[in-house]
Coordinates of C-alpha atoms and ligand atoms in Angstrom, one line a residue:
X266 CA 115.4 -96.9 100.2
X267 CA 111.6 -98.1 100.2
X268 CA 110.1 -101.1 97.6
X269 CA 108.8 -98.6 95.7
X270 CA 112.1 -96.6 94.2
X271 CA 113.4 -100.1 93.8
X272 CA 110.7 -101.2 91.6
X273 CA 110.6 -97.9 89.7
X274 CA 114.6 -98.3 89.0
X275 CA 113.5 -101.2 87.8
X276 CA 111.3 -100.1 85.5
X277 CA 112.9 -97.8 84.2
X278 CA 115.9 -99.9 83.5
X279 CA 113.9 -102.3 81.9
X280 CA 112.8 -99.5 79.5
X281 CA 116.3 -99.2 78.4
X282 CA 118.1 -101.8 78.3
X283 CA 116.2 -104.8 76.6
X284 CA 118.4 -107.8 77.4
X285 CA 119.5 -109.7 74.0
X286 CA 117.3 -111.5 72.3
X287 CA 114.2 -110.4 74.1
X288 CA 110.8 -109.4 72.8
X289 CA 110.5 -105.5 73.0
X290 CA 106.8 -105.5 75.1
X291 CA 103.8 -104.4 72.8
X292 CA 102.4 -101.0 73.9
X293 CA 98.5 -101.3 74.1
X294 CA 96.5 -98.1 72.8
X295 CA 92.9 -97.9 73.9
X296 CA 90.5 -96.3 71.0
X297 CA 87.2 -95.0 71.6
X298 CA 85.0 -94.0 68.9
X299 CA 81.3 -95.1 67.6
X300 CA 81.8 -98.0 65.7
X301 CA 78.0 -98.5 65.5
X302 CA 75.1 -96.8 65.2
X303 CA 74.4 -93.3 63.5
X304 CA 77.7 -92.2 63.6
X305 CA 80.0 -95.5 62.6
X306 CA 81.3 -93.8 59.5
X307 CA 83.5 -91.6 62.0
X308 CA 84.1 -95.0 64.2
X309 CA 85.3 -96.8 60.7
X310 CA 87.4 -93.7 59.5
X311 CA 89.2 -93.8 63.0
X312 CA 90.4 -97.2 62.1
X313 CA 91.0 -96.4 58.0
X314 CA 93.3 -93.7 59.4
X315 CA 94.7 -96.1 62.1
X316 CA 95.5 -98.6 59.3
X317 CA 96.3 -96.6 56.9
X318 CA 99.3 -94.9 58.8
X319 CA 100.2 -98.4 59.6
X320 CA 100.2 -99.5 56.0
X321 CA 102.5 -97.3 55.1
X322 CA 105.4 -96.8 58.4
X323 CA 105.4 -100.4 59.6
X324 CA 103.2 -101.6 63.0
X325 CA 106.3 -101.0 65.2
X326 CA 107.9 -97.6 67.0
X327 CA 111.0 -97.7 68.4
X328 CA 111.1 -101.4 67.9
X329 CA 108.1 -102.0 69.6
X330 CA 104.9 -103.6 68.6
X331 CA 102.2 -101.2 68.9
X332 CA 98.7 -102.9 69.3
X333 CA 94.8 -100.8 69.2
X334 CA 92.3 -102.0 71.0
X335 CA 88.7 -100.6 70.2
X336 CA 85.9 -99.9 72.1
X337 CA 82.5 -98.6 70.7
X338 CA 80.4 -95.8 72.4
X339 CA 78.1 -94.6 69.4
X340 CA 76.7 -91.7 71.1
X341 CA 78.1 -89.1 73.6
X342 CA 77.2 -90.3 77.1
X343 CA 79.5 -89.6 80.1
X344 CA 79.4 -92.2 82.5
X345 CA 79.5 -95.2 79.6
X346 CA 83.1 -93.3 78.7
X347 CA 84.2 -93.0 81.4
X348 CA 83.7 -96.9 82.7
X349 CA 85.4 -97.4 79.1
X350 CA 88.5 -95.7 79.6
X351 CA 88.7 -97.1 83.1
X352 CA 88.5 -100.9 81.8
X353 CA 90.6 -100.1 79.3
X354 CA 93.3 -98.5 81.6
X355 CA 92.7 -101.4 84.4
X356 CA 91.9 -104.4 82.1
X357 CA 93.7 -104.0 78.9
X358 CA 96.4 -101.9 80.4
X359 CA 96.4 -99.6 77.6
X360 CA 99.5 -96.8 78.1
X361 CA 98.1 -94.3 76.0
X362 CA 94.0 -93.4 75.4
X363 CA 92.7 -92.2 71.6
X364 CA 90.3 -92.0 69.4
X365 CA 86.9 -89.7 71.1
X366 CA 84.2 -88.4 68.6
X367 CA 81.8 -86.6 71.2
X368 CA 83.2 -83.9 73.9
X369 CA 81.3 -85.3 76.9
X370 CA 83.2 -88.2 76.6
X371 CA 86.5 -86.9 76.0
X372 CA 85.9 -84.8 78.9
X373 CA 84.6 -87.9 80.7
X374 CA 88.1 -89.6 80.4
X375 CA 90.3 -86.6 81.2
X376 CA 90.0 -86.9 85.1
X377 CA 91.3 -90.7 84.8
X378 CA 94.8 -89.6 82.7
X379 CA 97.1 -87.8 85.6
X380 CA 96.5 -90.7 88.1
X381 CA 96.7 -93.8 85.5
X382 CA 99.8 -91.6 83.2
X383 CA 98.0 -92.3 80.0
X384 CA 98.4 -89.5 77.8
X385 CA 95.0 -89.0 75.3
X386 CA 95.4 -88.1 71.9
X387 CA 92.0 -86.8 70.7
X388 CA 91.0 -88.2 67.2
X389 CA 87.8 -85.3 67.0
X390 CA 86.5 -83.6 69.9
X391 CA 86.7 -80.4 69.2
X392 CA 86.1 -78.2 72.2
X393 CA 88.9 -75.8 73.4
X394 CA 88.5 -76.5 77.1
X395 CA 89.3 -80.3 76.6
X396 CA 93.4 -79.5 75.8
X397 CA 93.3 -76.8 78.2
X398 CA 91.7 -79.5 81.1
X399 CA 94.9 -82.0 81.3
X400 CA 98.7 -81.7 80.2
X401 CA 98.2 -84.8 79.3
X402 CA 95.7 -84.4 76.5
X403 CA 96.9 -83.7 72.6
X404 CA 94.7 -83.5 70.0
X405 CA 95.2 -83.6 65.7
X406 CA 91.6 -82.7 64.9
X407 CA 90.4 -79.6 65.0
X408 CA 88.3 -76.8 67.6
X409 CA 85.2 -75.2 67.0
X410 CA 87.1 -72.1 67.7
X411 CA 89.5 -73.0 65.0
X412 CA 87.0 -73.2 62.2
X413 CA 84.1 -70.7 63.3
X414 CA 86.6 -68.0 63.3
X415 CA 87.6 -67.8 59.5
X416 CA 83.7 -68.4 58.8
X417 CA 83.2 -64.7 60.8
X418 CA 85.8 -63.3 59.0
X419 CA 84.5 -64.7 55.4
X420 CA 81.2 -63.9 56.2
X421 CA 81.4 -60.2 55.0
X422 CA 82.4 -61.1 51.3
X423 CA 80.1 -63.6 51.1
X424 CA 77.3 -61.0 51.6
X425 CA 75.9 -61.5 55.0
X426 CA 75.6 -58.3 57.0
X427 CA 73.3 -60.1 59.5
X428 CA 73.2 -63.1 60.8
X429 CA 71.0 -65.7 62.9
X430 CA 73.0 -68.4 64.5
X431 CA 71.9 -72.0 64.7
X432 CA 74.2 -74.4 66.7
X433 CA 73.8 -77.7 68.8
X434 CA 72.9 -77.4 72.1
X435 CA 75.9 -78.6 73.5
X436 CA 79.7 -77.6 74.2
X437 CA 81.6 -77.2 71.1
X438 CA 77.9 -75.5 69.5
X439 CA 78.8 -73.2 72.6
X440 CA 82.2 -72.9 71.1
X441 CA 80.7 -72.4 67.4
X442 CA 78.4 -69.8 68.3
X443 CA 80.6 -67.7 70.7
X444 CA 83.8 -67.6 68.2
X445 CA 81.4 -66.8 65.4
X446 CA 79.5 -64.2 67.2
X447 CA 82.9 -62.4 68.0
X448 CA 84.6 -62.5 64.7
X449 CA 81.4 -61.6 62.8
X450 CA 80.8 -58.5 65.1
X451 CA 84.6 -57.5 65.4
X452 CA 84.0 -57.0 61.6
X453 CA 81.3 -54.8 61.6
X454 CA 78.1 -57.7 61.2
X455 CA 75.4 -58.1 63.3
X456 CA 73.7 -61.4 64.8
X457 CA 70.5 -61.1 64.8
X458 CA 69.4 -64.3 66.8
X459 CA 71.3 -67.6 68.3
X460 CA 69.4 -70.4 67.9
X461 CA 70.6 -73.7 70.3
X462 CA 69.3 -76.4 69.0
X463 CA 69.0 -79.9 71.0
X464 CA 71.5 -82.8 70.1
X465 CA 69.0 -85.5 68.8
X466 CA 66.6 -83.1 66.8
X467 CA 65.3 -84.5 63.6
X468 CA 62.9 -82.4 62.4
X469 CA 64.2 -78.6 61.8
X470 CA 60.9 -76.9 60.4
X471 CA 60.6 -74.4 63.2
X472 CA 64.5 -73.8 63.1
X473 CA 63.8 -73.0 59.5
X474 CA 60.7 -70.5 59.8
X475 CA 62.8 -68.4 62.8
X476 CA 65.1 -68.1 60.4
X477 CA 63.2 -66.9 57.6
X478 CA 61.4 -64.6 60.0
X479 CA 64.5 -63.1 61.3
X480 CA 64.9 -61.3 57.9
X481 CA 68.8 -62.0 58.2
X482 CA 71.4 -62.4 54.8
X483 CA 72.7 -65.6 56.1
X484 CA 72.8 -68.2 58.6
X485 CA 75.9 -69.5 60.6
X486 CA 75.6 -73.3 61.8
X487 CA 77.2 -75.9 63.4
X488 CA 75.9 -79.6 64.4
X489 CA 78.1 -82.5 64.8
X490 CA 78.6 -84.5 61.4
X491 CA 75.6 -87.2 61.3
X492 CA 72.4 -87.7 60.8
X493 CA 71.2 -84.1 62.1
X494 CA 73.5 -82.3 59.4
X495 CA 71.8 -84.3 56.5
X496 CA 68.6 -83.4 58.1
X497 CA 69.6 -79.4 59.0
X498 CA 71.0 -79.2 55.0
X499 CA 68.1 -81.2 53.5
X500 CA 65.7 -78.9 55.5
X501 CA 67.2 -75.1 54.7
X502 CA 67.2 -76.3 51.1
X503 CA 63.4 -77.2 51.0
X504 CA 61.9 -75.2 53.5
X505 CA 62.1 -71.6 52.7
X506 CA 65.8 -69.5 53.9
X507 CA 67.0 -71.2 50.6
X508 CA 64.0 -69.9 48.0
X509 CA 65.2 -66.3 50.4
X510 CA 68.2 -66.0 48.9
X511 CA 69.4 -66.4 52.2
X512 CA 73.1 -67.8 52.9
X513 CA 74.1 -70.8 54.4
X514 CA 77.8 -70.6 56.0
X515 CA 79.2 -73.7 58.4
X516 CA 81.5 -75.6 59.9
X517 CA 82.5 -78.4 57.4
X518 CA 81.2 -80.7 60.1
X519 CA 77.8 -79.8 58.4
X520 CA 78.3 -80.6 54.5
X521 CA 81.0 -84.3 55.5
X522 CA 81.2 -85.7 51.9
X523 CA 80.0 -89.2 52.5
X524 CA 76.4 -86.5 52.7
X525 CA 77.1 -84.9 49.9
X526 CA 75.6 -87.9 47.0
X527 CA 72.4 -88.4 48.7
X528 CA 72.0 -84.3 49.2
X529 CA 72.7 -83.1 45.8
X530 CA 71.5 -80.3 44.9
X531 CA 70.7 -79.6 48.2
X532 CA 74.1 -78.9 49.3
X533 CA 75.3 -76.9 45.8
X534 CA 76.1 -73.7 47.0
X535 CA 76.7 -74.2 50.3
X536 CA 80.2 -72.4 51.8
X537 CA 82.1 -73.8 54.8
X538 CA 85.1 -73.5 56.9
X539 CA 87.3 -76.5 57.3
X540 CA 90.8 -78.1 57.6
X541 CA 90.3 -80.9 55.4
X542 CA 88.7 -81.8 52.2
X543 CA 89.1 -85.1 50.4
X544 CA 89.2 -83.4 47.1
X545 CA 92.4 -81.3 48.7
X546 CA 94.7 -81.3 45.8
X547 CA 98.2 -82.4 47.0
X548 CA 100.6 -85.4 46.5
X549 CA 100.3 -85.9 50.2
X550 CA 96.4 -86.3 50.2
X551 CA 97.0 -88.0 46.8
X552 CA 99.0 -91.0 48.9
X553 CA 96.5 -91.2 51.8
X554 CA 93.8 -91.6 49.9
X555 CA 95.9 -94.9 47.9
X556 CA 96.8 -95.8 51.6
X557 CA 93.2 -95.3 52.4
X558 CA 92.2 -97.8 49.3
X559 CA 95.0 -100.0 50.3
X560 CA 92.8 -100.8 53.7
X561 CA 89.9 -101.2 52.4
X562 CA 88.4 -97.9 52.5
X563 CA 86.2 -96.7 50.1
X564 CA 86.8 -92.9 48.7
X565 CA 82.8 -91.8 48.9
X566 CA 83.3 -92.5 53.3
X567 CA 86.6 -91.3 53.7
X568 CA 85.7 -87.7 56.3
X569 CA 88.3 -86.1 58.2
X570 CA 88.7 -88.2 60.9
X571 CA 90.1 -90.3 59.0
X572 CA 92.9 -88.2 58.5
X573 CA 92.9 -86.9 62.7
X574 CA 93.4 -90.2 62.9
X575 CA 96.6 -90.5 60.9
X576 CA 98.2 -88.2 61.6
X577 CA 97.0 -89.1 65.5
X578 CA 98.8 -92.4 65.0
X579 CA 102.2 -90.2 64.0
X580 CA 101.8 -88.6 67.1
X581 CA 101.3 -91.9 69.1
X582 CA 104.4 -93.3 67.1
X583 CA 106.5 -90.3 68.2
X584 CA 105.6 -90.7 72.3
X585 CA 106.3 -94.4 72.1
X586 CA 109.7 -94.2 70.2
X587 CA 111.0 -91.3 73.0
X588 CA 109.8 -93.3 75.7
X589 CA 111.3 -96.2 74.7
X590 CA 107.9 -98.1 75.0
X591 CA 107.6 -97.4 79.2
X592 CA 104.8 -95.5 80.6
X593 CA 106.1 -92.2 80.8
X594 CA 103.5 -89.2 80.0
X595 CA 105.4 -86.6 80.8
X596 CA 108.3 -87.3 78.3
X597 CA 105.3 -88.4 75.8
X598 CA 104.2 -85.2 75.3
X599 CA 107.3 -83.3 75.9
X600 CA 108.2 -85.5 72.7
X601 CA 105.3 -84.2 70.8
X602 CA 105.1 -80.5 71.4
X603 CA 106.3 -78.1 68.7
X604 CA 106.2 -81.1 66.5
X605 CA 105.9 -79.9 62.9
X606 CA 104.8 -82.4 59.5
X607 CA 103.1 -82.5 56.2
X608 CA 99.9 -84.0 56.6
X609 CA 97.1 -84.8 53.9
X610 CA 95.5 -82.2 54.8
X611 CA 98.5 -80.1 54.4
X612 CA 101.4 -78.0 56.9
X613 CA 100.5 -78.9 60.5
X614 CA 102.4 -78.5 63.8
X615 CA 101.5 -79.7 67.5
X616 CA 101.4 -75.6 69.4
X617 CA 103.5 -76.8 72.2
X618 CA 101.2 -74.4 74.8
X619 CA 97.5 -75.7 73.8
X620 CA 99.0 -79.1 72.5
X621 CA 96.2 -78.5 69.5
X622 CA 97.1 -79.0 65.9
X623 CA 98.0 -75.7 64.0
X624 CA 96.7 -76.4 60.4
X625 CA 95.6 -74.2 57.6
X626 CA 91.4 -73.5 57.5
X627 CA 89.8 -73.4 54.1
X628 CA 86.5 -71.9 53.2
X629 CA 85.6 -73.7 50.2
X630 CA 81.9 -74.0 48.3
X631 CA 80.2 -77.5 47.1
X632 CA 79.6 -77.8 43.7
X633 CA 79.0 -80.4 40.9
X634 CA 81.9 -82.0 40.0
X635 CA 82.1 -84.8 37.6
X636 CA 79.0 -86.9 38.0
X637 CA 79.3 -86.3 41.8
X638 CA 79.5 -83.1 44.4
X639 CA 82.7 -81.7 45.7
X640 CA 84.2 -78.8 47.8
X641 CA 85.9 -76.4 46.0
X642 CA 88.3 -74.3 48.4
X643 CA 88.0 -70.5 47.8
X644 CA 90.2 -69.3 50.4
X645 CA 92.8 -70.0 53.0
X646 CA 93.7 -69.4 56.3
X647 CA 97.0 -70.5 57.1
X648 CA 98.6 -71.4 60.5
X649 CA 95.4 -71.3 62.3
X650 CA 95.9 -72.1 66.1
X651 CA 93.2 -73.0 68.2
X652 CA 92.0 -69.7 68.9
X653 CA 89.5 -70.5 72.0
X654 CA 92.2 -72.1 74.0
X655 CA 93.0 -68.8 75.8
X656 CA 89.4 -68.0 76.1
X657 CA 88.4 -71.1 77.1
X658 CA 91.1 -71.8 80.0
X659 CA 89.0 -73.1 83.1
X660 CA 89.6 -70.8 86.0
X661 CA 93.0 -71.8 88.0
X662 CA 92.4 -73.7 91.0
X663 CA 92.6 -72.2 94.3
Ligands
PHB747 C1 82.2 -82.9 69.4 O1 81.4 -83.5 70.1 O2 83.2 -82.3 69.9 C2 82.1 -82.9 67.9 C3 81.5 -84.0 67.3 C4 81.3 -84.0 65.9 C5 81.7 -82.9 65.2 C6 82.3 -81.8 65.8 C7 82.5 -81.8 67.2 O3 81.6 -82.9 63.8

């Protein structure tokens, strides 16, 4: 018997039978997010989710302490995630990786899970191909595919027989545009363009006149919640498809609600698909949002990662409490799969084959509401899986 077996039976021993009187070992979770820059709200909501769920079921799992460590990464950039999620594995020996707003970085840290066992739960990135790249990945977002689907099949009774696309120029605008295009068209609509639009753009006048000069009913557009959305919004509203009559259907990444005071009117009229809205009426949502305020969150910045993140920290509560607190991935997300709760944003379950969230997808409208602006949800999708996954497989290695 080699030094190795010995020290695993070791291990695993240790994992199950604490001696009396001993300290159960904190489990270490590594969370990456931006906590500054352009994007921070979505950093900040990670932890008000984070918090929140800890508020309310107690630090511990399984009788052990659980501990988050943070790490910032405001924008998406590969290599910087990846050296993260390495020194967060090697230095802060983290057992399990969360959090990830961008795709590039998510998919940055995938390679690192199989050889450290660290399973990832993914707080947002919301490409199909990042569950489908590592057993080892869940995720309690949302995908592109996810959302952009219902919008192509709710674009008909909104009144758009043609379309024009206008995505980011990156994976999950990919995602967006494809699922769209293919729902849309199934139905009997027609895209007339797909615009791709660079990540960083600021300044959407000549997005605006293609549009306009495409002749189309409505537009279908996704950009990652931030500073471009404002811009994109602010810019169909005052530069011409609006005064067209011409109808603007999204992702709710587009119309977040901590936009939605300094947009106004701007965003009135606007319809989206989305999983969560804060003004979801439902004694669930009703106790986040108290748990929310009971961390110091404010109700005008709360978005949906707030919520991913809750419900991600279930999820992480779960693996810990089957492993008994040892580093084993495998039975982590074994523990996980088929999982079914009531979340804020309503009936969710964990599809034990993509390891994606299964939720219901809203298209909802903003309007006025009180002295502020709201979504109002029209219509519902229930049980939506993450329909890319399939689609999206990468090819099997040979
Ligand atoms: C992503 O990079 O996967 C992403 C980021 C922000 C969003 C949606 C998707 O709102």
């Amino acid at each position: 018997m080699g030094a190795g077996t010995k020290l695993g039976t070791a291990v695993v021993l240790a994992g199950l039978v604490l001696p009396a009187g001993a300290a159960a070992e904190t489990v270490r979770v590594g969370v990456v997010g931006p906590f500054s820059g352009p994007y921070a709200v979505y950093g900040k909501n990670f932890r008000l989710g984070i918090e929140a769920y800890l508020s309310k079921h107690g630090t511990k799992a399984g009788g052990h302490e659980v501990s988050f460590v943070y790490r910032d990464l405001d924008a998406p950039n590969p290599a910087r995630a990846k050296a993260i999620a390495q020194e967060l594995i090697v230095k802060e020996n983290v057992q399990y990786l969360a959090g990830f707003y961008f795709t590039p970085n998510a998919m940055a840290a995938v390679p690192l899970l199989k050889e450290a066992r660290v399973p990832l739960v993914v707080f947002n990135a919301a490409t199909s191909a990042i569950t489908a790249s590592s057993p080892y990945v869940v995720r309690t977002s949302f995908t592109m595919w996810q959302n952009a689907v219902p919008a192509g099949r709710s674009a008909g009774r909104l009144g758009i027989a043609s379309a024009v696309t206008a995505v980011s120029d990156y994976a999950p605008g990919i995602d967006a545009e494809t699922a769209f295009r293919t729902t849309f068209e199934a139905a009997g609509g027609s895209v007339r363009e797909s615009i791709r639009i660079p990540l960083g753009t600021s300044n959407f006048a000549s997005v605006m006149q293609r549009i306009v000069d495409s002749g189309v009913d409505g537009v279908f557009a996704f950009l990652p919640s931030g500073p471009a959305t404002f811009g994109f919004v602010r810019a169909f509203h005052e530069s011409g498809p609006r005064q067209k009559g011409i109808t603007l259907l999204t992702t709710g990444d587009v119309v977040p609600e901590p936009d939605l005071p300094a947009l106004g009117d701007a965003a009135v009229g606007v319809y989206s698909t989305y999983h969560y809205a804060v003004s979801h009426a439902s004694p669930e949502n009703a106790a986040f949002l108290e748990s929310i305020a009971a961390v110091g969150g404010q109700r005008g910045e709360v978005t949906m990662t707030a919520v991913a993140a809750y419900d991600g920290t279930h999820l992480l509560h779960r693996m810990i409490e089957a492993t008994g607190g040892t580093r084993d991935p495998d039975r982590a997300v074994a523990a996980v799969k088929g999982l079914a709760w009531t979340s804020p944003r309503g009936p969710v379950s964990l599809d034990p084959v993509s390891r994606h969230i299964r939720q219901t997808v809203h298209l909802r409208v903003v309007e006025r509401s009180g002295d502020g602006y709201a979504h109002r949800e029209i219509d519902s999708f229930p049980d939506q899986p993450d329909h890319g996954f399939d689609v999206t497989q990468p090819a099997p290695a040979r």
